[in-house]
Short mmCIF file of C-alpha atoms in Angstrom, two decimals:
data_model
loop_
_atom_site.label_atom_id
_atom_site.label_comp_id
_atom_site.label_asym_id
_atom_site.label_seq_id
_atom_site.Cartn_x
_atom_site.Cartn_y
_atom_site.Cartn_z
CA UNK N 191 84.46 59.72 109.16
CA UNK N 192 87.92 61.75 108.89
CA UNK N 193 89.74 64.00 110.55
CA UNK N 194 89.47 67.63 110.31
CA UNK N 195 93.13 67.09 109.21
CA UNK N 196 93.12 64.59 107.13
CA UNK N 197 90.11 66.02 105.12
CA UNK N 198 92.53 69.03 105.15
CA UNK N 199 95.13 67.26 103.49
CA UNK N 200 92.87 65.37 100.92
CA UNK N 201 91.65 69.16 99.89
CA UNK N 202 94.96 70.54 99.15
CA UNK N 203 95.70 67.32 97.25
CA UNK N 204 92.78 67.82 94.77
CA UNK N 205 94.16 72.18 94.34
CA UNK N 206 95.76 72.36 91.27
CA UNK N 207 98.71 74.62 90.57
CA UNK N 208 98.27 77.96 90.12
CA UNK N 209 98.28 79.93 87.05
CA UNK N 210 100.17 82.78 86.48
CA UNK N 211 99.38 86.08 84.57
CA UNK N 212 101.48 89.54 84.77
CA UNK N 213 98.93 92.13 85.65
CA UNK N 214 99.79 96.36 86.03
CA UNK N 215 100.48 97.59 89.94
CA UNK N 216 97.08 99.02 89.01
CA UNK N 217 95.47 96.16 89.19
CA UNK N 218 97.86 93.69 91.68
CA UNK N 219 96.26 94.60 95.06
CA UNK N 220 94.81 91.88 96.95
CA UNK N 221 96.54 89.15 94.23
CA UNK N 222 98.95 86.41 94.90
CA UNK N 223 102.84 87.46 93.55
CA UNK N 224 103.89 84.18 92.37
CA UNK N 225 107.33 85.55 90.79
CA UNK N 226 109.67 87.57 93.65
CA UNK N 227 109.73 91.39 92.34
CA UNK N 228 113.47 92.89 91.82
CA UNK N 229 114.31 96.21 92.22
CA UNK N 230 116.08 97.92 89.17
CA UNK N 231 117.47 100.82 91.43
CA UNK N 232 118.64 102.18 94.54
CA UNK N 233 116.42 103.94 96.69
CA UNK N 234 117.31 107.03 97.14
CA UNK N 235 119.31 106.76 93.70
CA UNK N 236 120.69 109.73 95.84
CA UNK N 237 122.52 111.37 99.14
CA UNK N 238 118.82 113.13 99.90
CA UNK N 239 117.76 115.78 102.38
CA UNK N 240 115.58 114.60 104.55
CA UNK N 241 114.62 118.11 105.63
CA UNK N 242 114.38 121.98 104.81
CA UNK N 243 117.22 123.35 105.48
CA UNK N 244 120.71 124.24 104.48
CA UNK N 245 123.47 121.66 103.29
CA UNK N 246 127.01 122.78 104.83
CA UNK N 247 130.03 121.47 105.27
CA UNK N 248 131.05 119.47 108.17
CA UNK N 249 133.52 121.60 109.08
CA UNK N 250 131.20 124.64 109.38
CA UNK N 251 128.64 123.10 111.85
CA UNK N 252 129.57 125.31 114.41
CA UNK N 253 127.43 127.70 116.85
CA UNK N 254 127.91 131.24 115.63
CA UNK N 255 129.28 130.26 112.12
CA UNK N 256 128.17 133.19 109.00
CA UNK N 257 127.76 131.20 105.81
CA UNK N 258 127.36 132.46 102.07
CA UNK N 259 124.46 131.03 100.36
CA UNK N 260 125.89 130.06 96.72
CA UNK N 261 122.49 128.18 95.26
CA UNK N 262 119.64 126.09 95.81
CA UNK N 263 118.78 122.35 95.65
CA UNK N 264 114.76 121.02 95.35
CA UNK N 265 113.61 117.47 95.03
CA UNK N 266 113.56 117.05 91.24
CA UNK N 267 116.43 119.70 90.36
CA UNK N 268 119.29 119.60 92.42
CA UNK N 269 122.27 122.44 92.59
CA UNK N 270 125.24 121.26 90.08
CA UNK N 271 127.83 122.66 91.53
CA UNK N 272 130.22 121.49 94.64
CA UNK N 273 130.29 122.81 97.97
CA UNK N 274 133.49 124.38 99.41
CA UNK N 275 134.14 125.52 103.38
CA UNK N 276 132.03 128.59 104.11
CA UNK N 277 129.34 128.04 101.73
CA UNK N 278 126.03 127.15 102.29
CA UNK N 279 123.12 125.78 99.69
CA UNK N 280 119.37 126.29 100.21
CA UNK N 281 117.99 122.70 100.09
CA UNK N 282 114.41 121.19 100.51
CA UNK N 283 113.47 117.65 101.61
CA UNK N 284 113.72 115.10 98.97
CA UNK N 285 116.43 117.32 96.81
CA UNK N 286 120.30 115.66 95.88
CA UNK N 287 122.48 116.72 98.40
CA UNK N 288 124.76 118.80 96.54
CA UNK N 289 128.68 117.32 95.61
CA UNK N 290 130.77 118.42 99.44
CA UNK N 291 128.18 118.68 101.65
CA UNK N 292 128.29 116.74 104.65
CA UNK N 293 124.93 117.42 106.74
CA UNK N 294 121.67 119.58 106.49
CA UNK N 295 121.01 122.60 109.13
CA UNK N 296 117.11 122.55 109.57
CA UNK N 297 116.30 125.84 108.57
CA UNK N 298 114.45 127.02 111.94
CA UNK N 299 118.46 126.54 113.30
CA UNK N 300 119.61 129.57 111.51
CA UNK N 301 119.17 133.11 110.92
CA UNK N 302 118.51 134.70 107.20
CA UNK N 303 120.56 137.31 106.61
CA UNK N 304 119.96 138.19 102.77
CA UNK N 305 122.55 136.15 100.93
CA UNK N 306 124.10 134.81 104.35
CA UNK N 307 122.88 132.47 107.27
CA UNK N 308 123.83 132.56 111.01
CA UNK N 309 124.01 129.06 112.84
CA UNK N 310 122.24 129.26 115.96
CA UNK N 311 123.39 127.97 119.30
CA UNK N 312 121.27 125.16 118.79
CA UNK N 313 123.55 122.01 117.03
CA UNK N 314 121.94 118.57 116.24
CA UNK N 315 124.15 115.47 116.14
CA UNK N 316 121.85 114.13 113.07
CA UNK N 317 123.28 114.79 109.83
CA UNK N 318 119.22 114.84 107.85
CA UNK N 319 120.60 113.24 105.19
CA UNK N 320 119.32 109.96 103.59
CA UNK N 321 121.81 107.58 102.12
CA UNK N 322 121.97 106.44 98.82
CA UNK N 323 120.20 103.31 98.76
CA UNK N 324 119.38 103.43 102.41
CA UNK N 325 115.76 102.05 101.67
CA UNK N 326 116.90 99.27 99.24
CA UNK N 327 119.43 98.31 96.55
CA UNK N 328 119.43 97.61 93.12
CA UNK N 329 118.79 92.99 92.88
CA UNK N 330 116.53 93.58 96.27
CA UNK N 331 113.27 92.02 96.32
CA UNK N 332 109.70 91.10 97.61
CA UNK N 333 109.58 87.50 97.82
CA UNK N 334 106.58 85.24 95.97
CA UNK N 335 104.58 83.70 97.29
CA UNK N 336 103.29 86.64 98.71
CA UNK N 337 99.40 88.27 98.93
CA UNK N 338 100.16 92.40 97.92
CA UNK N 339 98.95 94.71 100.10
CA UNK N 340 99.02 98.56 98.79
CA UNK N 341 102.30 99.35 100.93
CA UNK N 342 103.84 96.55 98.54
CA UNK N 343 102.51 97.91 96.13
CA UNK N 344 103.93 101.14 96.90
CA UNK N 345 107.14 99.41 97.15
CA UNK N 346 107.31 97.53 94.10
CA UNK N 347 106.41 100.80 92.56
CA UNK N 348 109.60 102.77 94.12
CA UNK N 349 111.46 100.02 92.50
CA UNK N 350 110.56 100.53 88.90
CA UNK N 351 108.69 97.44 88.15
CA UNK N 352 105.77 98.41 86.23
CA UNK N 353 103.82 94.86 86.33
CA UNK N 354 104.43 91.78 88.16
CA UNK N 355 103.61 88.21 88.11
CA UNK N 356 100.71 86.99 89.96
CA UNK N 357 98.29 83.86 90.61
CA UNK N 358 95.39 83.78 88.54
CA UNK N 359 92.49 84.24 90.32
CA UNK N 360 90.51 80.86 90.96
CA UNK N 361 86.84 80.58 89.61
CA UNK N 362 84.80 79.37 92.37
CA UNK N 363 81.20 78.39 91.14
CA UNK N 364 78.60 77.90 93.93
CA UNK N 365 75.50 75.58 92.98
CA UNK N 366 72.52 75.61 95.71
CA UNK N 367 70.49 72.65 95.88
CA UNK N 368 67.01 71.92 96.82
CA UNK N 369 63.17 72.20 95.48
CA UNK N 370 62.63 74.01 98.99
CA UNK N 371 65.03 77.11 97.93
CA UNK N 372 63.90 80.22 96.10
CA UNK N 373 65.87 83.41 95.54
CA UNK N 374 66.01 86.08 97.36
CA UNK N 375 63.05 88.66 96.35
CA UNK N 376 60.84 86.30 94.74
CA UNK N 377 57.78 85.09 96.40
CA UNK N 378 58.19 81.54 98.12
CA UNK N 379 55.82 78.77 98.34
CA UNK N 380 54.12 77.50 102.06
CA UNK N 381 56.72 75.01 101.94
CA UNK N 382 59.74 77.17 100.80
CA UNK N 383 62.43 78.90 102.26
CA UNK N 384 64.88 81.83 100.61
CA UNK N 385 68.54 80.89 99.23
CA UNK N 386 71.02 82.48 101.36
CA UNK N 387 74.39 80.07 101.86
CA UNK N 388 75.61 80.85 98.55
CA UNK N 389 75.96 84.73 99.23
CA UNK N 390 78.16 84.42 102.19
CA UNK N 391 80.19 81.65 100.72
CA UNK N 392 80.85 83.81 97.37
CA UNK N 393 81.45 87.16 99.38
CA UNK N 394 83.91 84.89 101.29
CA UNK N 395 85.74 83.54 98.03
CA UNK N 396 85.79 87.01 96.53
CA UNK N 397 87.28 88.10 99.76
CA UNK N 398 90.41 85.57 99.36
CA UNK N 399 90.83 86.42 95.77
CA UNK N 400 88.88 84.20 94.20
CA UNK N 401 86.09 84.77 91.10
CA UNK N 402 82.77 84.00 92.18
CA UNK N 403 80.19 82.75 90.11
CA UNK N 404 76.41 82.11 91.86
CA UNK N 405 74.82 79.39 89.62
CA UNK N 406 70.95 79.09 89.28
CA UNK N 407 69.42 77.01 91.83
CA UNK N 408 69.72 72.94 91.10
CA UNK N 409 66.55 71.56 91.87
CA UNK N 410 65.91 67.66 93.64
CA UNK N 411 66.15 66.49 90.19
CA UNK N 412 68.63 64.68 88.49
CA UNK N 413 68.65 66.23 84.95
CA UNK N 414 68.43 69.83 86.75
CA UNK N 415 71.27 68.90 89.04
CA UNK N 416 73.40 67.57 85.99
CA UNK N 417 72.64 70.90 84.15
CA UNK N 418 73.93 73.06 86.45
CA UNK N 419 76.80 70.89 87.26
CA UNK N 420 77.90 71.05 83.33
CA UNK N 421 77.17 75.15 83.43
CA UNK N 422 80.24 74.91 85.85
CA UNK N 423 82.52 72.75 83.96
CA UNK N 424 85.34 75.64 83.15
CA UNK N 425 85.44 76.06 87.17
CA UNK N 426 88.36 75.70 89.17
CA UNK N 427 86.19 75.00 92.34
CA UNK N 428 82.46 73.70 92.12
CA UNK N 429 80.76 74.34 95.49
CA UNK N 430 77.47 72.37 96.09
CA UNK N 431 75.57 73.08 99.24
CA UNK N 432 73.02 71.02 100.15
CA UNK N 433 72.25 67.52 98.63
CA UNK N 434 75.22 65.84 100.12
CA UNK N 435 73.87 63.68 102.82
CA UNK N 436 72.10 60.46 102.01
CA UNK N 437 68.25 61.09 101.77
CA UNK N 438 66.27 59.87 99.25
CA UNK N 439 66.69 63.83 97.84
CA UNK N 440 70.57 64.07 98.27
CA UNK N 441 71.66 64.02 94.48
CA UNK N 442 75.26 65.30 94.55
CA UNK N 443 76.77 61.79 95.17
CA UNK N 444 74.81 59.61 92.21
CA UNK N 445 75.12 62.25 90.33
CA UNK N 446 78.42 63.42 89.65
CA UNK N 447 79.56 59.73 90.14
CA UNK N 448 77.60 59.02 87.08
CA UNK N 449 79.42 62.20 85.33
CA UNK N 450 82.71 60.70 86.49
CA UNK N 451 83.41 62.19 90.10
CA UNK N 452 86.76 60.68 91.53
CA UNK N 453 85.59 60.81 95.55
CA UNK N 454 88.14 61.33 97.80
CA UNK N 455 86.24 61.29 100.80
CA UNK N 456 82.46 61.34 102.42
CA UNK N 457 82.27 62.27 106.09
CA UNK N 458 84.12 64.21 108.22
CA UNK N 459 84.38 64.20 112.25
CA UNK N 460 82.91 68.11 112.58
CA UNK N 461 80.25 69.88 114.19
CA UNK N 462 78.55 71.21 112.46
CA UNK N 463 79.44 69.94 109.13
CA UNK N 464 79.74 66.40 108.78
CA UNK N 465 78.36 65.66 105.55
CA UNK N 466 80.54 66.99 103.17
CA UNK N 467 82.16 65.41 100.52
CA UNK N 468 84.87 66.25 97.75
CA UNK N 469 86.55 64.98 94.94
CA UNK N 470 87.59 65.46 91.33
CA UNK N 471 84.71 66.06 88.53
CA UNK N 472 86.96 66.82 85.09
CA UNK N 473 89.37 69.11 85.39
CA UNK N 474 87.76 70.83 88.58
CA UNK N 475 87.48 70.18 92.10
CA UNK N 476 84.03 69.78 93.75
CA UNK N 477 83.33 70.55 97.14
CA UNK N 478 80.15 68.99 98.52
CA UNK N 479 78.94 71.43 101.16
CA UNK N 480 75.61 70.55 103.80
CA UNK N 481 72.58 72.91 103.29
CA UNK N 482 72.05 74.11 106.94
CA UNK N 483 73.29 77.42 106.84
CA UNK N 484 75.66 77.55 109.46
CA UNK N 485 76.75 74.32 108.90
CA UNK N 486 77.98 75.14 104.81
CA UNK N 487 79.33 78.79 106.38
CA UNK N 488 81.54 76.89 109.09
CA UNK N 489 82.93 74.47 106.44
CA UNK N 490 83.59 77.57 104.32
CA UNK N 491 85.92 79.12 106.85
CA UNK N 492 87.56 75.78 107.57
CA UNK N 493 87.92 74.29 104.41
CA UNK N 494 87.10 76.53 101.25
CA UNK N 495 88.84 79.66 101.95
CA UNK N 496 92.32 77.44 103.38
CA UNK N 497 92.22 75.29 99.11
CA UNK N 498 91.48 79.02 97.42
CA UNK N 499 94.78 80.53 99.38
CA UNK N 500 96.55 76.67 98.30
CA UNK N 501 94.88 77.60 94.20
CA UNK N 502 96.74 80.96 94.72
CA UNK N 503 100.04 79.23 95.56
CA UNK N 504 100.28 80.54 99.42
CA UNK N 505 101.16 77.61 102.01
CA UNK N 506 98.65 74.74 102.21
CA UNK N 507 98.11 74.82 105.61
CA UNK N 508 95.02 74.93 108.54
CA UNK N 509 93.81 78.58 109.12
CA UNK N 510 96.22 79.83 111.93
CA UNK N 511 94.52 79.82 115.41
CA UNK N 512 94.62 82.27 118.30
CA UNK N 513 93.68 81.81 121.88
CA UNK N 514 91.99 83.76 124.62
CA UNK N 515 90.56 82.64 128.18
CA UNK N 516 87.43 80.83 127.94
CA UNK N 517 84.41 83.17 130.02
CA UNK N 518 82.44 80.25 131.09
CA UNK N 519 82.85 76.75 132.34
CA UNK N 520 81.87 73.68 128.87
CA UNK N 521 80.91 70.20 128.70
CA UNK N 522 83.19 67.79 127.43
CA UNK N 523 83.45 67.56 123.75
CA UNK N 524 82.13 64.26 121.99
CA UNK N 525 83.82 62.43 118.77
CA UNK N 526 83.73 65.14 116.40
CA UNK N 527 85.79 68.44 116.49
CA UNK N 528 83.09 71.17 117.20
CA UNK N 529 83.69 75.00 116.02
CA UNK N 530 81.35 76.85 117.72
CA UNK N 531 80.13 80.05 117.54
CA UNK N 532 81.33 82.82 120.18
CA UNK N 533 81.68 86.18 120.98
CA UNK N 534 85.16 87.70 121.93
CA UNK N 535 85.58 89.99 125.18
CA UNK N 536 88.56 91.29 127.16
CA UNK N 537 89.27 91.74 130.85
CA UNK N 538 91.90 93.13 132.88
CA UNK N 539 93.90 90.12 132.05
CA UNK N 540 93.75 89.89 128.35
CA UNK N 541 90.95 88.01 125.44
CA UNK N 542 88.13 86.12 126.46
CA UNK N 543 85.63 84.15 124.89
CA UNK N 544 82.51 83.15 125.39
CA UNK N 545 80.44 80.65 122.67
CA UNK N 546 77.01 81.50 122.58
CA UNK N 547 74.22 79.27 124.01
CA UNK N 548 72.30 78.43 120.74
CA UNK N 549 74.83 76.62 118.74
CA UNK N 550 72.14 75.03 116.30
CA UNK N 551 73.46 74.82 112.93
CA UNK N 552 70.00 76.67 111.53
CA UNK N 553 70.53 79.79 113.02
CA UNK N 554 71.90 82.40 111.09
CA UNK N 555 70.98 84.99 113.63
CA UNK N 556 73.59 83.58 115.76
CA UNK N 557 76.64 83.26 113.43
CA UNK N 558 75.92 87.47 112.34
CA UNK N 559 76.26 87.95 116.14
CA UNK N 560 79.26 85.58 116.35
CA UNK N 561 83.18 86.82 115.97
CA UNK N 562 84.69 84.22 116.36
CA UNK N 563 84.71 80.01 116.11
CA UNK N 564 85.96 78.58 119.57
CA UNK N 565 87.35 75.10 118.26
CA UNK N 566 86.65 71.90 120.31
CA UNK N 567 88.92 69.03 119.56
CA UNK N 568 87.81 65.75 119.38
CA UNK N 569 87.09 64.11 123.04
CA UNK N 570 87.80 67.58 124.76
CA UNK N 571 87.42 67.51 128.29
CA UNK N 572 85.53 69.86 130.32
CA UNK N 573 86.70 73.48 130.83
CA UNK N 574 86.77 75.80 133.35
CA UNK N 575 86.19 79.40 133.10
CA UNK N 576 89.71 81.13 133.27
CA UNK N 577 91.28 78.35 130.59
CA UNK N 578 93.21 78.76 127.46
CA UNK N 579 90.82 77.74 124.75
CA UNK N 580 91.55 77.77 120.76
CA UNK N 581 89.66 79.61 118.09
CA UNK N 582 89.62 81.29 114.72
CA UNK N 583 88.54 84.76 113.68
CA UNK N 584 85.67 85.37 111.48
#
């Protein structure tokens, strides 16, 4: 068996490269920007208001001061003329500050007086106004690689780039295994059970960009396994879950050796998890996930979602972890890393965490109830309640 790591590194070895496609800002959220944005323009192009009020002269911000008002300036149509001592313009936020002025009165500081104001006794020592190119300069930019959120979007909007460039989302197809497995809705046999892996590990892939494609059901046949394996051929990512182990009905491993599978590794030190396999079957990469639920969900997190982000050119790295205080005391750990289910908490003195007491890899019931994976390394010792312990977010 391997490391959590090493299997880690294997993975990313066996991504390819992503490929890039220029999509509309319409349609970026969520995707990968593989090419840094630019901005073609100062923002403000302008010397903006950045409130209702009157644009003076410096000069004239004094208590008391009477002031002519000669035009008005709104966002979209500012006032062409310049600004001389004594005058005042009418301006509203957004709208060029007119050519001579050198700060904005807000308008509940004066007093109306037909085609006059009055300056109150009230003076601010902010001038309102926004400099020209105060947000960002023309040859700024939003570096790749970089997953857009819609506040980038909003920025890569404000600098005039209609379309960027952007990973192409990786096609993940996900082939259940098993003569035991029907789909949901239909009616199963005494000795069946329902499909269900393949639903959270494609609502997963969708979540981290990915396509998702849920392949009909390969049963513990050869010729049905190597049909659905060929219906996935164009894939970017073949998921299997189930069949991986060695039992007289695991199939993945003669099979897609006899297609032309180049293994990179079976085994890895994890709990729960440890038979999975992966390796290179054409021009995709196969990732042999276990059929217990939790088991093939757990891997997911670990290992599937960490190659998409790698496919979509982000770091190839472990998912990040956080820590909180563990809630009750553990047994050592044994020889294999063990991610175990857990429910977060708080106290007066920060996160805790607490795994629950049913950690079979069976029970779905558990992980929906779980928030989090509290991460035992290999040979752990015992904890104590009150100790910094490791986990990852689900």
């Amino acid at each position: 068996m391997i490391s959590v790591e090493e299997a880690l590194k294997r993975l990313f070895a066996l991504c390819p490269a992503p490929a890039e496609e220029r999509v509309g800002l319409r349609h970026a959220a969520g995707r990968v920007l593989t090419v840094d944005a630019v901005a073609g323009r100062d923002q403000p192009p302008f010397a903006a208001s950045a409130m209702d009020g009157y644009a003076i002269r410096e000069a004239d911000h004094v208590s008391g001061a009477r002031l002519k008002v000669i035009g008005e300036a709104a966002a979209g149509k500012g006032y062409s003329g310049a600004l001389s001592r004594g005058g005042a313009v009418r301006i509203f936020t957004g709208a060029p500050v007119p050519e001579g002025a050198e700060r904005v009165v807000l308008q509940e500081d004066v007093t109306r007086e037909a085609d006059h104001i009055l300056l109150s006794g009230r003076l601010e020592e902010g001038r309102n106004i926004r400099a020209a190119g105060q947000d960002f300069r023309a040859g700024d930019r939003i570096t790749a690689p970089r997953r857009l959120r819609p506040a980038d979007l909003a920025l890569i909007a404000a600098m005039n780039v209609p379309e960027v460039a952007v990973a192409r989302r990786p096609v993940v197809a996900f082939i259940p295994t098993g003569d035991e497995l029907v789909m949901p809705g239909e009616t199963p046999g005494p000795d069946q059970i329902i499909a269900s892996n393949s639903y959270a590990l494609a609502a997963m892939a969708e979540a981290e960009g990915a396509e998702a494609r849920m392949l009909p059901i390969a049963q513990d046949d050869a010729g049905s396994l190597r049909f659905v394996l060929e219906l996935a051929a164009d894939a970017d990512l073949i998921v299997t879950i189930g069949g991986a182990s060695v039992g007289d009905h695991d199939l993945i491993a003669p099979v897609t050796e006899a297609m032309g599978l180049e293994r990179s590794f079976y085994k890895i030190a994890i709990r729960p998890g440890k038979p999975l396999m992966a390796g290179r079957l054409g021009r995709a990469t196969l990732l042999g996930l276990p059929g217990n639920p939790v088991s093939s969900i757990v891997c997911g997190h670990v290992f599937m979602l960490r190659m998409l982000r790698a496919m979509q050119g982000l770091p190839a790295a472990p998912a990040p972890r956080l820590s909180a205080r563990l809630s009750c005391p553990l047994e050592a750990n044994g020889p294999r890393a063990h991610y175990m289910r857990a429910r977060l908490g708080s106290d007066a003195h920060g996160a805790t965490i607490a795994p629950f007491d049913r950690q079979d890899s069976a029970l779905l019931s558990v992980l929906s109830e779980a928030d989090a994976l509290l991460v035992r390394p290999v040979n752990d010792p015992a904890r104590r309640p009150g100790e910094e312990v490791a986990y990852l977010p689900l």
